Short mmCIF file of C-alpha atoms in Angstrom, two decimals:
data_model
loop_
_atom_site.label_atom_id
_atom_site.label_comp_id
_atom_site.label_asym_id
_atom_site.label_seq_id
_atom_site.Cartn_x
_atom_site.Cartn_y
_atom_site.Cartn_z
CA MET A 894 -26.88 11.26 8.20
CA ALA A 895 -23.10 10.89 8.06
CA LYS A 896 -21.48 7.59 8.74
CA ILE A 897 -18.86 7.26 11.46
CA ILE A 898 -15.28 6.28 10.54
CA THR A 899 -13.09 5.51 13.52
CA VAL A 900 -9.41 6.22 12.93
CA PHE A 901 -6.77 4.75 15.27
CA GLY A 902 -3.50 6.62 15.71
CA ALA A 903 -5.24 9.89 15.08
CA THR A 904 -2.26 12.00 16.01
CA GLY A 905 0.31 9.71 14.40
CA GLN A 906 1.57 9.92 10.82
CA GLN A 907 -0.74 7.35 9.37
CA GLY A 908 -3.93 8.06 11.25
CA GLY A 909 -3.31 11.81 10.87
CA SER A 910 -2.87 11.30 7.11
CA VAL A 911 -6.20 9.52 6.88
CA ILE A 912 -7.99 12.19 8.85
CA ASN A 913 -6.45 15.09 6.84
CA THR A 914 -7.26 13.40 3.54
CA ILE A 915 -10.92 12.71 4.49
CA LEU A 916 -11.38 16.29 5.76
CA GLN A 917 -10.01 17.74 2.50
CA ASP A 918 -12.08 15.45 0.25
CA ASP A 919 -15.28 16.97 -0.95
CA ILE A 920 -17.09 13.74 -1.08
CA LEU A 921 -15.72 11.84 1.96
CA SER A 922 -15.97 14.85 4.22
CA LYS A 923 -19.74 14.85 3.68
CA GLU A 924 -20.16 11.13 3.88
CA PHE A 925 -18.18 10.49 7.06
CA LYS A 926 -17.97 11.94 10.52
CA ILE A 927 -14.57 11.21 11.94
CA ARG A 928 -13.89 9.72 15.37
CA GLY A 929 -10.20 9.83 16.24
CA ILE A 930 -8.62 7.41 18.72
CA SER A 931 -5.64 8.67 20.65
CA ARG A 932 -3.99 7.61 23.90
CA ASP A 933 -3.91 11.24 25.04
CA ILE A 934 -6.83 13.40 23.91
CA SER A 935 -5.63 16.36 25.95
CA LYS A 936 -2.44 17.02 24.00
CA PRO A 937 -2.20 19.90 21.53
CA GLN A 938 -2.34 17.61 18.39
CA SER A 939 -5.56 16.05 19.59
CA GLN A 940 -7.12 19.50 20.37
CA ALA A 941 -6.16 20.70 16.90
CA LEU A 942 -8.11 17.79 15.39
CA ALA A 943 -11.06 18.54 17.72
CA SER A 944 -11.11 22.13 16.41
CA GLN A 945 -11.63 20.72 12.96
CA GLY A 946 -14.72 18.66 14.04
CA VAL A 947 -13.03 15.42 14.82
CA GLU A 948 -14.47 13.56 17.75
CA LEU A 949 -11.60 12.59 19.98
CA VAL A 950 -11.85 9.35 22.05
CA SER A 951 -9.25 7.73 24.32
CA ALA A 952 -9.05 3.95 24.22
CA ASP A 953 -7.06 1.19 25.84
CA MET A 954 -6.10 -1.32 23.13
CA ASN A 955 -5.62 -4.00 25.76
CA SER A 956 -9.25 -3.68 26.75
CA LYS A 957 -12.00 -4.91 24.59
CA GLU A 958 -14.53 -3.11 26.79
CA SER A 959 -12.70 0.20 26.16
CA LEU A 960 -12.48 -0.56 22.43
CA LEU A 961 -16.20 -1.37 22.35
CA LYS A 962 -16.99 2.11 23.53
CA ALA A 963 -14.63 3.55 20.97
CA ILE A 964 -15.81 1.60 17.92
CA GLU A 965 -19.56 1.11 18.60
CA GLY A 966 -21.67 2.79 15.85
CA SER A 967 -18.81 2.92 13.35
CA HIS A 968 -19.44 2.06 9.73
CA SER A 969 -15.69 1.98 8.88
CA VAL A 970 -12.49 1.70 10.88
CA PHE A 971 -8.90 2.52 9.98
CA LEU A 972 -6.47 0.53 12.07
CA VAL A 973 -2.77 1.08 12.51
CA THR A 974 -1.02 -0.84 15.29
CA THR A 975 2.13 0.42 17.08
CA PRO A 976 5.21 -1.87 17.33
CA ALA A 977 6.73 -2.47 20.81
CA TRP A 978 10.10 -1.20 19.57
CA GLY A 979 13.06 -2.71 21.34
CA VAL A 980 10.90 -4.89 23.63
CA GLU A 981 12.09 -8.40 22.76
CA GLY A 982 9.42 -11.04 22.69
CA SER A 983 6.49 -8.53 23.06
CA ASP A 984 3.27 -9.56 21.37
CA ALA A 985 1.48 -6.29 22.23
CA GLU A 986 0.96 -5.30 18.58
CA LEU A 987 -0.58 -8.71 17.81
CA VAL A 988 -2.92 -8.45 20.80
CA HIS A 989 -4.00 -4.91 20.01
CA GLY A 990 -4.78 -5.82 16.39
CA LYS A 991 -6.76 -8.89 17.30
CA ASN A 992 -8.76 -6.99 19.93
CA VAL A 993 -9.80 -4.36 17.35
CA ALA A 994 -10.70 -7.08 14.87
CA ASP A 995 -12.93 -8.89 17.50
CA VAL A 996 -14.73 -5.69 18.43
CA SER A 997 -15.17 -4.65 14.81
CA LYS A 998 -16.78 -8.04 14.18
CA GLU A 999 -18.93 -7.75 17.29
CA THR A 1000 -20.19 -4.27 16.45
CA GLY A 1001 -20.87 -4.96 12.78
CA VAL A 1002 -18.27 -2.71 11.27
CA LYS A 1003 -18.80 -2.70 7.49
CA HIS A 1004 -15.27 -1.84 6.37
CA LEU A 1005 -12.08 -2.34 8.43
CA ILE A 1006 -9.01 -0.90 6.63
CA PHE A 1007 -5.82 -2.32 8.15
CA SER A 1008 -2.25 -1.00 7.75
CA SER A 1009 -0.63 -4.30 7.18
CA LEU A 1010 2.74 -5.80 6.07
CA LEU A 1011 4.22 -9.09 4.92
CA ASN A 1012 5.32 -11.90 7.20
CA VAL A 1013 9.08 -11.83 6.96
CA THR A 1014 9.61 -15.15 8.85
CA ASN A 1015 7.31 -16.99 6.48
CA GLU A 1016 8.38 -15.30 3.28
CA THR A 1017 12.07 -16.26 3.98
CA SER A 1018 11.31 -19.73 5.37
CA GLY A 1019 12.76 -18.69 8.72
CA ARG A 1020 15.99 -17.18 7.41
CA LEU A 1021 14.96 -13.81 8.80
CA LYS A 1022 12.92 -14.25 11.94
CA HIS A 1023 13.45 -11.05 13.92
CA VAL A 1024 11.20 -8.51 12.24
CA PRO A 1025 8.09 -8.54 14.49
CA HIS A 1026 6.77 -5.17 13.33
CA PHE A 1027 6.19 -6.88 9.95
CA ASP A 1028 5.21 -10.44 11.22
CA HIS A 1029 2.70 -9.25 13.73
CA LYS A 1030 0.86 -7.11 11.22
CA ALA A 1031 0.70 -9.97 8.83
CA GLN A 1032 -0.66 -12.17 11.61
CA VAL A 1033 -3.36 -9.57 12.39
CA GLU A 1034 -4.25 -9.49 8.75
CA GLN A 1035 -4.57 -13.29 8.76
CA TYR A 1036 -6.69 -13.14 11.83
CA ILE A 1037 -9.00 -10.49 10.41
CA ARG A 1038 -9.53 -12.66 7.31
CA SER A 1039 -10.11 -15.75 9.47
CA ILE A 1040 -13.07 -14.16 11.34
CA ASP A 1041 -14.59 -12.68 8.19
CA VAL A 1042 -14.63 -8.99 9.09
CA PRO A 1043 -15.19 -7.06 5.82
CA ALA A 1044 -11.69 -5.61 5.28
CA THR A 1045 -9.09 -4.01 2.96
CA PHE A 1046 -5.35 -4.23 3.62
CA VAL A 1047 -3.05 -1.28 2.74
CA LEU A 1048 0.60 -2.15 3.04
CA PRO A 1049 2.72 1.02 3.30
CA GLY A 1050 6.15 1.01 1.77
CA TYR A 1051 9.43 2.36 3.12
CA PHE A 1052 8.93 5.85 4.62
CA MET A 1053 10.57 8.74 2.78
CA SER A 1054 10.65 10.52 6.17
CA ASN A 1055 13.19 7.97 7.36
CA TYR A 1056 15.82 9.89 5.43
CA THR A 1057 14.99 13.34 6.77
CA GLN A 1058 13.63 12.67 10.29
CA LEU A 1059 15.64 9.64 11.38
CA GLY A 1060 19.01 10.71 9.99
CA MET A 1061 19.50 7.92 7.52
CA LEU A 1062 21.08 10.44 5.22
CA ARG A 1063 23.87 11.78 7.46
CA LYS A 1064 25.72 14.98 6.60
CA GLY A 1065 29.49 14.58 7.27
CA ASP A 1066 32.12 17.12 8.20
CA ASP A 1067 32.95 17.40 4.47
CA ASP A 1068 29.33 18.40 3.73
CA VAL A 1069 28.65 15.16 1.93
CA TYR A 1070 25.54 13.15 2.80
CA THR A 1071 26.19 9.49 3.40
CA LEU A 1072 23.68 6.62 3.08
CA ALA A 1073 24.95 3.44 4.75
CA TYR A 1074 22.96 0.22 4.24
CA PRO A 1075 23.75 -3.51 4.69
CA VAL A 1076 22.48 -4.07 1.10
CA GLY A 1077 23.75 -3.24 -2.36
CA LYS A 1078 23.03 -0.03 -4.36
CA ASP A 1079 20.58 -1.86 -6.51
CA ALA A 1080 18.15 -3.06 -3.79
CA GLN A 1081 14.56 -1.96 -4.45
CA PHE A 1082 13.03 0.32 -1.77
CA PRO A 1083 9.26 1.01 -2.38
CA LEU A 1084 9.11 4.62 -1.06
CA ILE A 1085 6.06 6.35 0.36
CA ASP A 1086 5.46 9.83 1.74
CA ILE A 1087 3.55 8.33 4.66
CA ALA A 1088 2.17 11.51 6.16
CA SER A 1089 0.84 12.71 2.86
CA ASP A 1090 -0.07 9.51 0.99
CA MET A 1091 -1.38 6.83 3.40
CA GLY A 1092 -4.61 8.73 3.64
CA LYS A 1093 -4.95 8.73 -0.22
CA TYR A 1094 -4.89 4.91 -0.31
CA VAL A 1095 -7.39 4.68 2.52
CA ALA A 1096 -9.65 7.32 0.99
CA ALA A 1097 -9.57 5.50 -2.37
CA ALA A 1098 -10.51 2.28 -0.58
CA LEU A 1099 -13.39 4.09 1.14
CA LYS A 1100 -14.68 5.32 -2.26
CA ASN A 1101 -14.52 1.78 -3.82
CA ARG A 1102 -15.49 -0.40 -0.83
CA SER A 1103 -17.32 -3.07 -2.73
CA ALA A 1104 -14.44 -3.57 -5.19
CA VAL A 1105 -11.57 -3.68 -2.59
CA LEU A 1106 -12.98 -5.93 0.10
CA GLY A 1107 -10.38 -8.63 0.78
CA ALA A 1108 -7.78 -7.00 -1.36
CA GLN A 1109 -4.20 -5.99 -0.53
CA PHE A 1110 -2.73 -2.78 -1.88
CA PHE A 1111 0.96 -1.93 -1.86
CA ALA A 1112 1.33 1.70 -1.03
CA ALA A 1113 4.35 3.28 -2.60
CA ALA A 1114 5.20 5.82 -5.33
CA ASP A 1115 7.78 3.57 -6.98
CA TYR A 1116 10.67 1.19 -6.38
CA TYR A 1117 13.80 3.21 -5.76
CA THR A 1118 17.40 1.89 -5.58
CA PRO A 1119 19.90 3.59 -3.18
CA ALA A 1120 21.65 4.78 -6.33
CA ARG A 1121 18.41 6.57 -7.61
CA ILE A 1122 17.58 7.87 -4.10
CA LEU A 1123 20.95 9.57 -4.01
CA ALA A 1124 20.97 10.78 -7.60
CA GLU A 1125 17.60 12.49 -7.13
CA PHE A 1126 18.62 13.88 -3.74
CA GLU A 1127 21.62 15.52 -5.40
CA GLU A 1128 19.43 16.82 -8.23
CA ILE A 1129 16.87 18.46 -5.98
CA THR A 1130 19.07 19.66 -3.12
CA GLY A 1131 22.40 20.38 -4.87
CA LYS A 1132 24.21 18.40 -2.12
CA LYS A 1133 26.81 15.77 -2.64
CA THR A 1134 26.18 12.24 -1.55
CA ARG A 1135 27.90 8.83 -1.21
CA PHE A 1136 26.69 5.29 -0.73
CA VAL A 1137 28.43 2.95 1.67
CA GLN A 1138 27.47 -0.77 1.89
CA VAL A 1139 28.37 -2.01 5.26
CA ASP A 1140 28.55 -5.57 6.58
CA SER A 1141 25.68 -6.84 8.91
CA GLU A 1142 27.66 -6.68 12.13
CA THR A 1143 28.69 -3.11 11.50
CA TYR A 1144 25.14 -2.13 10.62
CA LYS A 1145 23.84 -3.53 13.91
CA THR A 1146 26.15 -1.23 15.90
CA PHE A 1147 24.32 1.76 14.49
CA ILE A 1148 21.20 0.86 16.52
CA PRO A 1149 21.69 -0.64 19.99
CA GLY A 1150 19.81 -3.74 21.36
CA PRO A 1151 17.18 -5.97 19.78
CA MET A 1152 16.15 -3.19 17.43
CA GLY A 1153 19.54 -3.32 15.65
CA GLN A 1154 18.91 -6.93 14.70
CA GLU A 1155 15.32 -6.12 13.65
CA MET A 1156 16.43 -3.23 11.40
CA LEU A 1157 19.18 -5.31 9.96
CA GLU A 1158 16.86 -8.11 9.00
CA ASN A 1159 14.28 -5.61 7.80
CA HIS A 1160 16.78 -4.36 5.19
CA LEU A 1161 18.06 -7.80 4.20
CA PHE A 1162 14.46 -8.60 3.46
CA ILE A 1163 14.22 -5.60 1.19
CA GLU A 1164 17.17 -7.05 -0.79
CA SER A 1165 15.75 -10.57 -1.00
CA PRO A 1166 13.01 -11.47 -1.55
CA GLY A 1167 11.92 -7.84 -1.57
CA TYR A 1168 9.76 -5.53 0.65
CA PHE A 1169 6.64 -6.38 -1.50
CA LYS A 1170 8.40 -9.48 -3.14
CA GLY A 1171 8.82 -7.43 -6.23
CA GLU A 1172 4.97 -7.15 -6.74
CA SER A 1173 3.76 -4.54 -9.20
CA LEU A 1174 2.42 -1.23 -7.85
CA LYS A 1175 0.07 -0.75 -10.87
CA GLU A 1176 -3.09 -2.00 -9.17
CA SER A 1177 -2.53 0.39 -6.23
CA HIS A 1178 -1.81 3.27 -8.57
CA ASP A 1179 -4.95 2.54 -10.58
CA LEU A 1180 -6.97 2.65 -7.32
CA LEU A 1181 -5.58 6.08 -6.51
CA GLU A 1182 -6.15 7.35 -10.00
CA LYS A 1183 -9.76 6.18 -10.01
CA ALA A 1184 -10.24 8.21 -6.81
CA SER A 1185 -8.42 11.28 -8.42
CA TYR A 1186 -5.26 10.96 -6.29
CA ARG A 1187 -1.60 10.67 -7.22
CA PRO A 1188 1.32 9.38 -5.12
CA THR A 1189 4.02 11.77 -3.97
CA THR A 1190 7.37 11.08 -5.65
CA TRP A 1191 10.68 11.21 -3.85
CA LYS A 1192 11.62 14.34 -5.90
CA THR A 1193 8.46 16.11 -4.74
CA PHE A 1194 9.02 15.03 -1.19
CA LEU A 1195 12.49 16.42 -1.35
CA GLU A 1196 11.25 19.73 -2.77
CA GLN A 1197 8.90 20.00 0.15
CA ASN A 1198 11.43 19.01 2.78
CA LYS A 1199 14.84 20.11 1.55
CA TYR A 1200 15.21 23.07 3.84
CA SER A 1201 14.85 20.82 6.92
CA LEU A 1202 17.89 18.69 5.87
#
């Protein structure tokens, strides 16, 4: 009988990637029955998953009773929490993560795979203290460890889709694409094609459960500098680019409200001490290779998305 894996954020980029990868994997698709958690199971994306045999369940992450019904009977759980973007002082993401951890513990989940990140405040000794979408995930990871839920932690890098979907590469009137950052051209960005590759890391962890319990994996294809990002962009698309380093105050004007400060400090963290503090990606890539997966490079991502630019 197939084991149940419950996937939070089923219609989002990360949960969707996990579901698609499992469905397409000859081994995991037979080993696991997928239960997808979504806030709205009536929307077209949810119904599309249901047509592929995914059980869709709605859950309130503020309610342990609701989560109990969603998680009960699960062998494995993939958890991604959603930041309360722009809501200053919100601890919703922290509450949601702890609630899922508690219910996973209560129901005897054998493998919780959490999409985590580093604690920026701690790693910078308080120099940068306004990046809650990192800090809260790190605190959830710490909590999961403290209550001894069998778990693996996959830390996704900087999304390649930021450049195509969020307009970080902006086409000017002169047809030149500009990348403006509050960091230098040699800062190291660990890039990941999140919609394609997050599921690969989770699938690899599922295939090697006993070896990865308690481990952290840094999910990215490679470290890319802005200079390399633009050089490869020009090579694949044939478009001209320029890099502009802006001061912190100017950068904050790009994004209004508390989110501007958060994004500024997020990028300053990437420059120093580093998104993953300069840790090697080799162990993560070895995990993928063992499970017969390969990360998507920035060049490959551009080839697949260049016509949407």
